[in-house]
Amino acid sequence: MARRIQARRLEGVDKNIWVEFVSLAAQYKTVNLGQGFPDFSPPSYATEAFSKAITDEHSLLNQYTRAFGHPPLVKALAQMFGPLFGQELNPLTNVLVSVGAYGALFCAFQALVDEGDEVIIIEPFFDCYEPMTLMAGGQCVYVPLRPKPADDGRPPSSNDWRLDLAELEAKITKKTKVLVLNTPNNPLGKVFDKEELEEISHICVKHDLLCISDEVYEWLVYDGKQHVRIASLPGMWDRTITVGSAGKTFSATGWKVGWAFGPDCLLKHLRVVHQNSVYHCATGAQEAVAQGFQKELERLGQPDCYFVQLRDELQKKRDWLYHCLTEVGMKPMMSQGSYFMIADISRFKSEVPPPTDDNIPYDNYFTKWMMKHKQLASIPVSAFYSTPHKKQFENYIRFCFVKEDATLKAAEKILKKWSSESTGPKAQ
Ligand code: PMP
Ligand code: GLN
């Protein structure tokens, strides 16, 4: 009998939306509103710090640094985030720097989820939570956010998507160990408000659950809303790992610097995974991010703070994209945070030849058709759903608006031309 080569933990996790769609977007030379990355540079002081770190011949910044985070970076992270969590953070025990938020999340799932443990995942969800749970031997239990349109005539918004707390509680069993939260949420742009988070935190405390809170878009919250950290709520610090990303914070997704905050009793287990897998991430990038936080700490919340400037810039881009999508009849859902906005493509269905394979969710087929025939890339929202639920929201696609105005205008040109040539019902 032939010997099985691959480990069993790889079963069911072999497909990856980013691998597939990044390659297609390049192949069809698309205007890319698909994968979430800025097509502009990080702030120049950060790129200069990176470049200086690796070209200064007297520095050791091209060499290994401390395994769990470059000392200046963990110090800056502790200083910046301590007050935001309402905790005195010890840089050596309450902060772990890893290879992007992906690295921090992977350490968290490996460290906390055991064979047979159940993990609550709120749908739609950033796709990696599912394979990371499965690779740790856990079982995913999905709880949906459902759209409840406002009855006051307001346009649809990501915040109309609500969690039914009774439904959440009904899914908890003796095996439930972890709840995964993502706010602001990718792909909806929903920002959980304080009341929702308090209710979720009561459930975590009541059922003694751990919480992995992915907050990579924490600075990108629009319309004056506040980002609330669940770890700052009563009873939550000791049971929460909060994950962040320099990629999103400083518009430098390629640097792959991310982190986890938490109590030492949890973080010490993440450190074991980290030290035995990646050991540490690029020193030069960590040094630049450390300098970035040092600088922003001095002007936090002020108009010249990068986090304020980026947020304000992105809110304008979001508004612009919202109007563009509305004009062509794509029915966007106003996003409250993150890089993303979803839109309903029903009106364009008649413009696209019908799919031949009913097993593929319609939005997946549509986005591939649009890349190939219209040279415009987006991401199907079904990619953020578990297999049994993928077809529930297959009329939505996700657009990324952290792009130069020229890129957004190029997308507008494609959509307007397509819309004006279309034979279907026009936008209202
Ligand atoms: N979490 C969410 C919600 C994301 O959108 C992303 C994508 N960037 C990540 C985690 C991974 O972040 P990083 O690039 O820092 O690994
Ligand atoms: N987080 C990014 C997004 O949602 C991309 C992640 C990736 O490319 N793996 O678009």
Tab-separated table of C-alpha atoms and ligand atoms in Angstrom:
chain	number	residue	atom	x	y	z
A	1	MET	CA	0.000	0.000	0.000
A	2	ALA	CA	1.329	3.424	-0.956
A	3	ARG	CA	2.491	5.440	2.033
A	4	ARG	CA	0.492	8.552	2.823
A	5	ILE	CA	2.821	11.533	2.473
A	6	GLN	CA	1.008	14.566	3.802
A	7	ALA	CA	0.087	14.943	7.459
A	8	ARG	CA	-3.611	14.557	8.243
A	9	ARG	CA	-3.807	18.080	9.606
A	10	LEU	CA	-3.564	19.376	6.034
A	11	GLU	CA	-6.860	17.788	5.060
A	12	GLY	CA	-9.439	20.380	4.013
A	13	VAL	CA	-7.092	23.371	4.267
A	14	ASP	CA	-5.376	23.147	0.893
A	15	LYS	CA	-7.327	25.915	-0.909
A	16	ASN	CA	-6.553	29.573	-0.259
A	17	ILE	CA	-8.499	32.479	-1.720
A	18	TRP	CA	-5.508	34.882	-1.644
A	19	VAL	CA	-3.172	32.527	-3.460
A	20	GLU	CA	-5.782	32.018	-6.170
A	21	PHE	CA	-7.038	35.600	-6.560
A	22	VAL	CA	-3.664	37.377	-6.311
A	23	SER	CA	-2.435	35.236	-9.158
A	24	LEU	CA	-5.576	35.838	-11.289
A	25	ALA	CA	-5.467	39.598	-10.639
A	26	ALA	CA	-1.897	39.674	-11.963
A	27	GLN	CA	-2.645	37.363	-14.897
A	28	TYR	CA	-5.490	39.581	-16.178
A	29	LYS	CA	-3.619	42.831	-15.452
A	30	THR	CA	-6.545	44.117	-13.454
A	31	VAL	CA	-7.301	47.373	-11.703
A	32	ASN	CA	-6.909	45.788	-8.305
A	33	LEU	CA	-9.549	46.447	-5.637
A	34	GLY	CA	-9.175	42.839	-4.484
A	35	GLN	CA	-6.486	41.932	-1.943
A	36	GLY	CA	-6.289	44.352	0.981
A	37	PHE	CA	-3.066	46.323	0.627
A	38	PRO	CA	-2.372	50.024	0.073
A	39	ASP	CA	-0.925	50.828	-3.359
A	40	PHE	CA	0.845	53.850	-1.807
A	41	SER	CA	3.935	54.062	0.405
A	42	PRO	CA	4.155	53.983	4.196
A	43	PRO	CA	5.004	57.330	5.875
A	44	SER	CA	8.456	58.412	4.702
A	45	TYR	CA	9.939	58.576	8.228
A	46	ALA	CA	9.195	54.833	8.558
A	47	THR	CA	10.719	53.814	5.226
A	48	GLU	CA	13.755	55.989	6.027
A	49	ALA	CA	14.105	54.298	9.420
A	50	PHE	CA	13.915	50.876	7.736
A	51	SER	CA	16.477	51.833	5.124
A	52	LYS	CA	18.825	53.343	7.736
A	53	ALA	CA	18.475	50.248	9.906
A	54	ILE	CA	19.730	47.949	7.187
A	55	THR	CA	22.372	50.199	5.601
A	56	ASP	CA	24.106	51.522	8.723
A	57	GLU	CA	27.317	49.503	8.745
A	58	HIS	CA	27.848	49.963	12.471
A	59	SER	CA	24.471	48.634	13.514
A	60	LEU	CA	23.540	45.053	14.191
A	61	LEU	CA	20.065	45.542	12.768
A	62	ASN	CA	20.684	43.089	9.958
A	63	GLN	CA	21.138	40.354	12.558
A	64	TYR	CA	18.895	38.430	14.927
A	65	THR	CA	17.278	40.325	17.740
A	66	ARG	CA	15.340	39.163	20.802
A	67	ALA	CA	13.144	36.202	19.824
A	68	PHE	CA	9.813	37.527	21.142
A	69	GLY	CA	10.190	41.053	19.833
A	70	HIS	CA	12.944	43.603	19.189
A	71	PRO	CA	13.386	45.440	22.546
A	72	PRO	CA	12.608	48.978	21.246
A	73	LEU	CA	9.469	47.661	19.536
A	74	VAL	CA	7.986	45.767	22.496
A	75	LYS	CA	8.738	48.793	24.655
A	76	ALA	CA	6.981	51.164	22.248
A	77	LEU	CA	4.026	48.777	21.896
A	78	ALA	CA	3.668	48.537	25.684
A	79	GLN	CA	3.786	52.334	25.995
A	80	MET	CA	1.283	52.944	23.214
A	81	PHE	CA	-1.243	50.246	24.095
A	82	GLY	CA	-1.019	50.056	27.908
A	83	PRO	CA	-3.301	53.086	28.392
A	84	LEU	CA	-5.648	51.837	25.645
A	85	PHE	CA	-6.148	48.540	27.482
A	86	GLY	CA	-6.168	50.213	30.891
A	87	GLN	CA	-3.277	47.921	31.892
A	88	GLU	CA	0.335	48.430	32.859
A	89	LEU	CA	1.986	46.327	30.127
A	90	ASN	CA	5.279	44.573	30.731
A	91	PRO	CA	7.056	44.691	27.340
A	92	LEU	CA	8.756	41.349	28.018
A	93	THR	CA	5.750	39.327	29.139
A	94	ASN	CA	2.590	41.010	27.789
A	95	VAL	CA	3.726	41.575	24.183
A	96	LEU	CA	4.805	39.103	21.519
A	97	VAL	CA	5.965	40.251	18.071
A	98	SER	CA	5.534	37.746	15.268
A	99	VAL	CA	5.481	37.491	11.472
A	100	GLY	CA	2.468	39.678	10.751
A	101	ALA	CA	-0.913	39.307	12.392
A	102	TYR	CA	-0.974	35.920	10.640
A	103	GLY	CA	2.026	34.820	12.737
A	104	ALA	CA	0.435	36.062	15.952
A	105	LEU	CA	-2.883	34.371	15.122
A	106	PHE	CA	-1.171	31.106	14.236
A	107	CYS	CA	0.691	31.128	17.560
A	108	ALA	CA	-2.592	31.821	19.377
A	109	PHE	CA	-4.525	28.974	17.723
A	110	GLN	CA	-1.660	26.505	18.137
A	111	ALA	CA	-1.102	27.499	21.741
A	112	LEU	CA	-4.715	27.515	22.923
A	113	VAL	CA	-6.740	25.097	20.800
A	114	ASP	CA	-6.439	21.407	21.488
A	115	GLU	CA	-7.716	18.289	19.733
A	116	GLY	CA	-11.533	18.283	19.986
A	117	ASP	CA	-11.885	21.846	21.334
A	118	GLU	CA	-14.668	23.894	19.814
A	119	VAL	CA	-13.934	27.387	18.542
A	120	ILE	CA	-16.733	29.910	17.962
A	121	ILE	CA	-16.216	31.891	14.762
A	122	ILE	CA	-18.499	34.807	13.883
A	123	GLU	CA	-19.497	34.714	10.185
A	124	PRO	CA	-18.487	36.284	7.846
A	125	PHE	CA	-14.896	35.906	9.082
A	126	PHE	CA	-11.351	36.556	7.866
A	127	ASP	CA	-10.716	33.225	6.207
A	128	CYS	CA	-7.578	32.065	8.080
A	129	TYR	CA	-9.419	31.417	11.382
A	130	GLU	CA	-10.933	28.261	9.927
A	131	PRO	CA	-7.743	26.499	8.715
A	132	MET	CA	-5.870	27.636	11.826
A	133	THR	CA	-8.541	26.031	14.029
A	134	LEU	CA	-8.526	22.846	11.969
A	135	MET	CA	-4.730	22.557	11.922
A	136	ALA	CA	-4.741	22.761	15.722
A	137	GLY	CA	-7.227	19.854	15.814
A	138	GLY	CA	-10.158	22.070	16.817
A	139	GLN	CA	-13.695	22.194	15.500
A	140	CYS	CA	-15.197	25.385	14.065
A	141	VAL	CA	-18.643	26.396	15.291
A	142	TYR	CA	-20.105	29.263	13.266
A	143	VAL	CA	-22.413	31.971	14.537
A	144	PRO	CA	-23.752	34.329	11.861
A	145	LEU	CA	-23.976	38.081	11.746
A	146	ARG	CA	-27.290	38.727	10.023
A	147	PRO	CA	-28.249	41.886	8.146
A	148	LYS	CA	-31.199	43.654	9.768
A	149	PRO	CA	-31.902	46.617	7.486
A	150	ALA	CA	-32.799	49.848	9.258
A	151	ASP	CA	-36.513	50.724	9.051
A	152	ASP	CA	-35.873	54.493	9.033
A	153	GLY	CA	-34.876	54.699	5.373
A	154	ARG	CA	-31.119	54.944	6.109
A	155	PRO	CA	-28.962	53.312	3.436
A	156	PRO	CA	-27.729	49.826	4.349
A	157	SER	CA	-24.696	49.833	6.612
A	158	SER	CA	-22.246	47.226	7.890
A	159	ASN	CA	-23.540	47.972	11.375
A	160	ASP	CA	-26.963	46.596	10.480
A	161	TRP	CA	-25.278	43.187	10.669
A	162	ARG	CA	-25.978	41.941	14.185
A	163	LEU	CA	-25.175	38.929	16.292
A	164	ASP	CA	-28.074	37.089	17.936
A	165	LEU	CA	-26.717	36.551	21.446
A	166	ALA	CA	-29.212	33.797	22.259
A	167	GLU	CA	-28.032	31.990	19.124
A	168	LEU	CA	-24.410	32.495	20.195
A	169	GLU	CA	-25.056	31.147	23.662
A	170	ALA	CA	-26.961	28.158	22.288
A	171	LYS	CA	-23.852	27.124	20.348
A	172	ILE	CA	-21.697	26.899	23.476
A	173	THR	CA	-21.040	23.389	24.784
A	174	LYS	CA	-18.703	21.857	27.351
A	175	LYS	CA	-16.117	21.611	24.576
A	176	THR	CA	-16.168	25.311	23.643
A	177	LYS	CA	-12.843	26.887	24.502
A	178	VAL	CA	-12.282	29.967	22.351
A	179	LEU	CA	-14.363	32.726	20.753
A	180	VAL	CA	-12.800	34.556	17.820
A	181	LEU	CA	-13.733	38.187	17.364
A	182	ASN	CA	-12.731	40.564	14.565
A	183	THR	CA	-13.470	44.256	14.922
A	184	PRO	CA	-13.431	46.212	12.643
A	185	ASN	CA	-14.569	43.189	10.676
A	186	ASN	CA	-13.105	42.014	7.395
A	187	PRO	CA	-15.020	41.812	4.988
A	188	LEU	CA	-18.066	43.809	6.231
A	189	GLY	CA	-16.381	46.802	7.824
A	190	LYS	CA	-18.624	46.309	10.845
A	191	VAL	CA	-17.307	47.934	14.018
A	192	PHE	CA	-18.709	46.235	17.119
A	193	ASP	CA	-19.964	48.859	19.555
A	194	LYS	CA	-19.352	48.865	23.300
A	195	GLU	CA	-22.757	47.362	24.168
A	196	GLU	CA	-22.307	44.461	21.751
A	197	LEU	CA	-18.822	43.802	23.105
A	198	GLU	CA	-20.043	43.952	26.694
A	199	GLU	CA	-22.674	41.345	25.893
A	200	ILE	CA	-20.106	39.115	24.187
A	201	SER	CA	-17.740	39.573	27.122
A	202	HIS	CA	-20.480	38.548	29.611
A	203	ILE	CA	-20.907	35.332	27.638
A	204	CYS	CA	-17.125	34.709	27.618
A	205	VAL	CA	-16.940	35.234	31.381
A	206	LYS	CA	-20.086	33.182	32.121
A	207	HIS	CA	-18.836	30.196	30.080
A	208	ASP	CA	-15.155	30.660	30.894
A	209	LEU	CA	-14.131	31.126	27.238
A	210	LEU	CA	-10.856	32.464	25.942
A	211	CYS	CA	-11.065	35.194	23.318
A	212	ILE	CA	-8.823	35.784	20.307
A	213	SER	CA	-9.577	39.334	19.213
A	214	ASP	CA	-8.243	40.324	15.803
A	215	GLU	CA	-8.056	44.121	15.760
A	216	VAL	CA	-5.714	44.770	12.839
A	217	TYR	CA	-7.926	47.632	11.544
A	218	GLU	CA	-8.161	49.279	14.991
A	219	TRP	CA	-7.117	52.751	13.729
A	220	LEU	CA	-9.443	52.689	10.727
A	221	VAL	CA	-12.829	53.478	12.229
A	222	TYR	CA	-14.960	56.106	10.492
A	223	ASP	CA	-17.688	58.672	11.187
A	224	GLY	CA	-16.388	59.477	14.660
A	225	LYS	CA	-17.050	55.951	15.956
A	226	GLN	CA	-14.667	54.572	18.588
A	227	HIS	CA	-12.756	51.324	18.411
A	228	VAL	CA	-13.396	49.394	21.633
A	229	ARG	CA	-10.900	46.738	22.721
A	230	ILE	CA	-12.721	43.776	24.252
A	231	ALA	CA	-9.674	43.096	26.457
A	232	SER	CA	-10.314	46.440	28.176
A	233	LEU	CA	-13.773	45.342	29.392
A	234	PRO	CA	-14.301	43.877	32.880
A	235	GLY	CA	-13.199	40.261	33.243
A	236	MET	CA	-11.650	40.106	29.767
A	237	TRP	CA	-7.946	40.991	30.048
A	238	ASP	CA	-7.014	37.655	31.639
A	239	ARG	CA	-8.780	35.645	28.951
A	240	THR	CA	-8.004	37.617	25.772
A	241	ILE	CA	-5.269	37.646	23.156
A	242	THR	CA	-5.466	40.852	21.099
A	243	VAL	CA	-3.802	40.755	17.691
A	244	GLY	CA	-2.515	43.753	15.700
A	245	SER	CA	-0.551	44.440	12.515
A	246	ALA	CA	2.080	46.988	11.499
A	247	GLY	CA	1.031	46.224	7.926
A	248	LYS	CA	-2.324	47.943	8.517
A	249	THR	CA	-1.068	50.475	11.081
A	250	PHE	CA	1.708	51.894	8.891
A	251	SER	CA	0.481	50.896	5.398
A	252	ALA	CA	3.342	48.409	5.108
A	253	THR	CA	1.734	45.005	4.588
A	254	GLY	CA	4.926	43.582	3.060
A	255	TRP	CA	6.959	44.134	6.220
A	256	LYS	CA	5.035	41.354	7.961
A	257	VAL	CA	5.318	42.644	11.504
A	258	GLY	CA	2.416	41.796	13.798
A	259	TRP	CA	1.877	41.287	17.510
A	260	ALA	CA	-0.208	39.766	20.253
A	261	PHE	CA	-1.027	41.363	23.615
A	262	GLY	CA	-2.265	39.436	26.605
A	263	PRO	CA	-1.631	38.288	30.149
A	264	ASP	CA	1.588	36.353	30.667
A	265	CYS	CA	-0.381	33.227	31.655
A	266	LEU	CA	-1.653	33.055	28.032
A	267	LEU	CA	1.233	34.696	26.151
A	268	LYS	CA	3.817	32.297	27.589
A	269	HIS	CA	2.158	29.524	25.570
A	270	LEU	CA	2.193	31.592	22.362
A	271	ARG	CA	5.912	32.197	22.948
A	272	VAL	CA	6.505	28.430	22.922
A	273	VAL	CA	4.892	28.135	19.480
A	274	HIS	CA	6.726	31.204	18.196
A	275	GLN	CA	10.182	30.129	19.428
A	276	ASN	CA	9.754	26.708	17.845
A	277	SER	CA	8.403	27.886	14.502
A	278	VAL	CA	9.594	31.280	13.180
A	279	TYR	CA	11.735	32.269	16.197
A	280	HIS	CA	11.567	35.975	15.264
A	281	CYS	CA	10.779	38.320	12.417
A	282	ALA	CA	12.935	40.772	10.420
A	283	THR	CA	14.892	43.067	12.741
A	284	GLY	CA	15.074	46.042	10.335
A	285	ALA	CA	11.280	46.060	9.916
A	286	GLN	CA	10.779	45.836	13.687
A	287	GLU	CA	13.164	48.741	14.221
A	288	ALA	CA	11.244	50.895	11.708
A	289	VAL	CA	7.905	50.024	13.330
A	290	ALA	CA	9.367	50.848	16.759
A	291	GLN	CA	10.403	54.281	15.497
A	292	GLY	CA	6.968	54.710	13.952
A	293	PHE	CA	5.218	54.094	17.271
A	294	GLN	CA	7.671	56.341	19.133
A	295	LYS	CA	6.836	59.157	16.741
A	296	GLU	CA	3.062	58.608	16.790
A	297	LEU	CA	2.997	58.285	20.561
A	298	GLU	CA	4.062	61.933	20.800
A	299	ARG	CA	1.216	63.139	18.581
A	300	LEU	CA	-1.463	60.547	19.269
A	301	GLY	CA	-4.935	61.817	18.373
A	302	GLN	CA	-3.597	65.111	17.000
A	303	PRO	CA	-4.296	66.180	13.410
A	304	ASP	CA	-0.731	65.393	12.266
A	305	CYS	CA	-0.809	61.858	13.755
A	306	TYR	CA	-0.463	59.304	10.936
A	307	PHE	CA	-3.321	57.222	12.312
A	308	VAL	CA	-5.651	60.237	12.169
A	309	GLN	CA	-4.462	61.268	8.706
A	310	LEU	CA	-4.777	57.787	7.235
A	311	ARG	CA	-8.240	57.344	8.755
A	312	ASP	CA	-9.476	60.672	7.378
A	313	GLU	CA	-7.981	59.937	3.979
A	314	LEU	CA	-9.611	56.504	3.883
A	315	GLN	CA	-12.982	57.839	4.982
A	316	LYS	CA	-12.938	60.101	1.901
A	317	LYS	CA	-12.013	57.159	-0.313
A	318	ARG	CA	-14.765	55.073	1.266
A	319	ASP	CA	-17.351	57.787	0.605
A	320	TRP	CA	-16.149	58.181	-2.936
A	321	LEU	CA	-16.353	54.441	-3.618
A	322	TYR	CA	-19.789	54.283	-1.982
A	323	HIS	CA	-21.124	56.918	-4.361
A	324	CYS	CA	-19.450	55.354	-7.372
A	325	LEU	CA	-20.932	51.911	-6.602
A	326	THR	CA	-24.359	53.422	-5.916
A	327	GLU	CA	-24.290	55.306	-9.216
A	328	VAL	CA	-23.633	52.162	-11.222
A	329	GLY	CA	-26.286	50.241	-9.283
A	330	MET	CA	-24.102	47.910	-7.241
A	331	LYS	CA	-25.853	48.657	-3.911
A	332	PRO	CA	-22.935	49.037	-1.496
A	333	MET	CA	-23.222	48.465	2.246
A	334	MET	CA	-21.700	51.489	4.021
A	335	SER	CA	-18.561	50.365	5.847
A	336	GLN	CA	-17.877	51.666	9.385
A	337	GLY	CA	-14.235	50.596	9.500
A	338	SER	CA	-11.368	48.616	7.838
A	339	TYR	CA	-10.192	48.803	4.216
A	340	PHE	CA	-13.307	47.191	2.776
A	341	MET	CA	-16.860	47.653	1.572
A	342	ILE	CA	-19.200	44.989	0.242
A	343	ALA	CA	-21.715	45.525	-2.567
A	344	ASP	CA	-24.690	43.641	-3.986
A	345	ILE	CA	-24.089	42.650	-7.624
A	346	SER	CA	-27.624	41.430	-8.438
A	347	ARG	CA	-28.198	44.184	-10.988
A	348	PHE	CA	-25.140	43.071	-13.010
A	349	LYS	CA	-26.096	39.396	-13.138
A	350	SER	CA	-27.862	39.761	-16.472
A	351	GLU	CA	-24.622	41.206	-17.929
A	352	VAL	CA	-22.655	38.053	-17.225
A	353	PRO	CA	-23.245	34.736	-19.042
A	354	PRO	CA	-24.787	32.197	-16.637
A	355	PRO	CA	-22.351	29.891	-14.848
A	356	THR	CA	-22.088	26.302	-15.997
A	357	ASP	CA	-21.178	24.880	-12.588
A	358	ASP	CA	-23.841	25.361	-9.892
A	359	ASN	CA	-21.517	24.134	-7.154
A	360	ILE	CA	-19.375	27.277	-7.303
A	361	PRO	CA	-20.879	30.200	-5.363
A	362	TYR	CA	-22.153	32.819	-7.816
A	363	ASP	CA	-19.944	35.646	-6.455
A	364	ASN	CA	-16.852	33.505	-7.003
A	365	TYR	CA	-17.842	32.943	-10.630
A	366	PHE	CA	-18.774	36.639	-11.057
A	367	THR	CA	-15.504	38.030	-9.657
A	368	LYS	CA	-13.459	35.716	-11.873
A	369	TRP	CA	-15.530	36.706	-14.910
A	370	MET	CA	-15.097	40.396	-14.045
A	371	MET	CA	-11.310	40.015	-13.726
A	372	LYS	CA	-11.050	38.269	-17.068
A	373	HIS	CA	-13.514	40.348	-19.087
A	374	LYS	CA	-13.496	43.756	-17.357
A	375	GLN	CA	-9.973	43.779	-15.849
A	376	LEU	CA	-11.345	44.729	-12.446
A	377	ALA	CA	-10.455	42.679	-9.352
A	378	SER	CA	-12.534	42.271	-6.185
A	379	ILE	CA	-13.019	39.386	-3.728
A	380	PRO	CA	-16.128	37.174	-3.457
A	381	VAL	CA	-17.792	37.495	-0.037
A	382	SER	CA	-18.421	33.725	-0.012
A	383	ALA	CA	-14.659	33.394	0.687
A	384	PHE	CA	-15.472	34.638	4.203
A	385	TYR	CA	-18.100	31.956	4.867
A	386	SER	CA	-17.861	28.312	5.891
A	387	THR	CA	-18.641	25.766	3.175
A	388	PRO	CA	-22.281	25.106	4.198
A	389	HIS	CA	-23.060	28.847	4.285
A	390	LYS	CA	-21.147	30.060	1.210
A	391	LYS	CA	-24.233	30.275	-0.959
A	392	GLN	CA	-26.222	32.423	1.499
A	393	PHE	CA	-24.563	35.674	0.539
A	394	GLU	CA	-23.370	34.830	-2.942
A	395	ASN	CA	-24.650	38.103	-4.411
A	396	TYR	CA	-22.053	40.191	-2.578
A	397	ILE	CA	-18.499	41.071	-3.529
A	398	ARG	CA	-15.857	42.936	-1.501
A	399	PHE	CA	-14.021	46.010	-2.732
A	400	CYS	CA	-10.839	47.363	-1.135
A	401	PHE	CA	-10.558	51.174	-1.022
A	402	VAL	CA	-7.060	51.651	0.466
A	403	LYS	CA	-5.915	52.715	-3.000
A	404	GLU	CA	-4.553	55.767	-4.776
A	405	ASP	CA	-7.298	58.006	-6.196
A	406	ALA	CA	-6.025	57.135	-9.684
A	407	THR	CA	-6.693	53.436	-9.015
A	408	LEU	CA	-10.187	54.173	-7.701
A	409	LYS	CA	-10.905	56.368	-10.729
A	410	ALA	CA	-9.704	53.627	-13.085
A	411	ALA	CA	-12.165	51.256	-11.388
A	412	GLU	CA	-14.929	53.854	-11.721
A	413	LYS	CA	-14.243	54.177	-15.432
A	414	ILE	CA	-14.607	50.423	-15.930
A	415	LEU	CA	-17.818	50.228	-13.897
A	416	LYS	CA	-19.441	53.254	-15.538
A	417	LYS	CA	-18.647	52.023	-19.053
A	418	TRP	CA	-20.000	48.589	-18.181
A	419	SER	CA	-23.109	50.084	-16.622
A	420	SER	CA	-23.797	52.418	-19.562
A	421	GLU	CA	-23.490	49.533	-22.053
A	422	SER	CA	-25.699	47.242	-20.005
A	423	THR	CA	-29.133	46.142	-21.108
A	424	GLY	CA	-30.418	45.341	-17.608
A	425	PRO	CA	-32.360	47.648	-15.252
A	426	LYS	CA	-30.536	50.908	-14.570
A	427	ALA	CA	-29.480	52.111	-11.141
A	428	GLN	CA	-32.137	54.048	-9.229
B	1	PMP	N1	-6.511	39.698	10.243
B	1	PMP	C1	-7.290	40.343	9.352
B	1	PMP	C2	-8.714	40.647	9.706
B	1	PMP	C3	-6.784	40.718	8.109
B	1	PMP	O1	-7.553	41.358	7.236
B	1	PMP	C4	-5.437	40.394	7.815
B	1	PMP	C5	-4.941	40.693	6.433
B	1	PMP	N2	-4.019	41.535	6.336
B	1	PMP	C6	-4.652	39.756	8.781
B	1	PMP	C7	-5.233	39.407	9.975
B	1	PMP	C8	-3.216	39.423	8.534
B	1	PMP	O2	-2.399	40.553	8.737
B	1	PMP	P1	-0.828	40.578	8.433
B	1	PMP	O3	-0.671	41.023	7.027
B	1	PMP	O4	-0.238	41.528	9.428
B	1	PMP	O5	-0.318	39.182	8.634
B	2	GLN	N1	-5.987	40.668	4.698
B	2	GLN	C1	-5.926	40.934	3.308
B	2	GLN	C2	-7.334	41.016	2.730
B	2	GLN	O1	-8.295	40.714	3.385
B	2	GLN	C3	-5.109	39.934	2.502
B	2	GLN	C4	-4.592	38.738	3.177
B	2	GLN	C5	-3.736	37.910	2.263
B	2	GLN	O2	-3.385	38.333	1.183
B	2	GLN	N2	-3.404	36.724	2.675
B	2	GLN	O3	-7.462	41.386	1.613
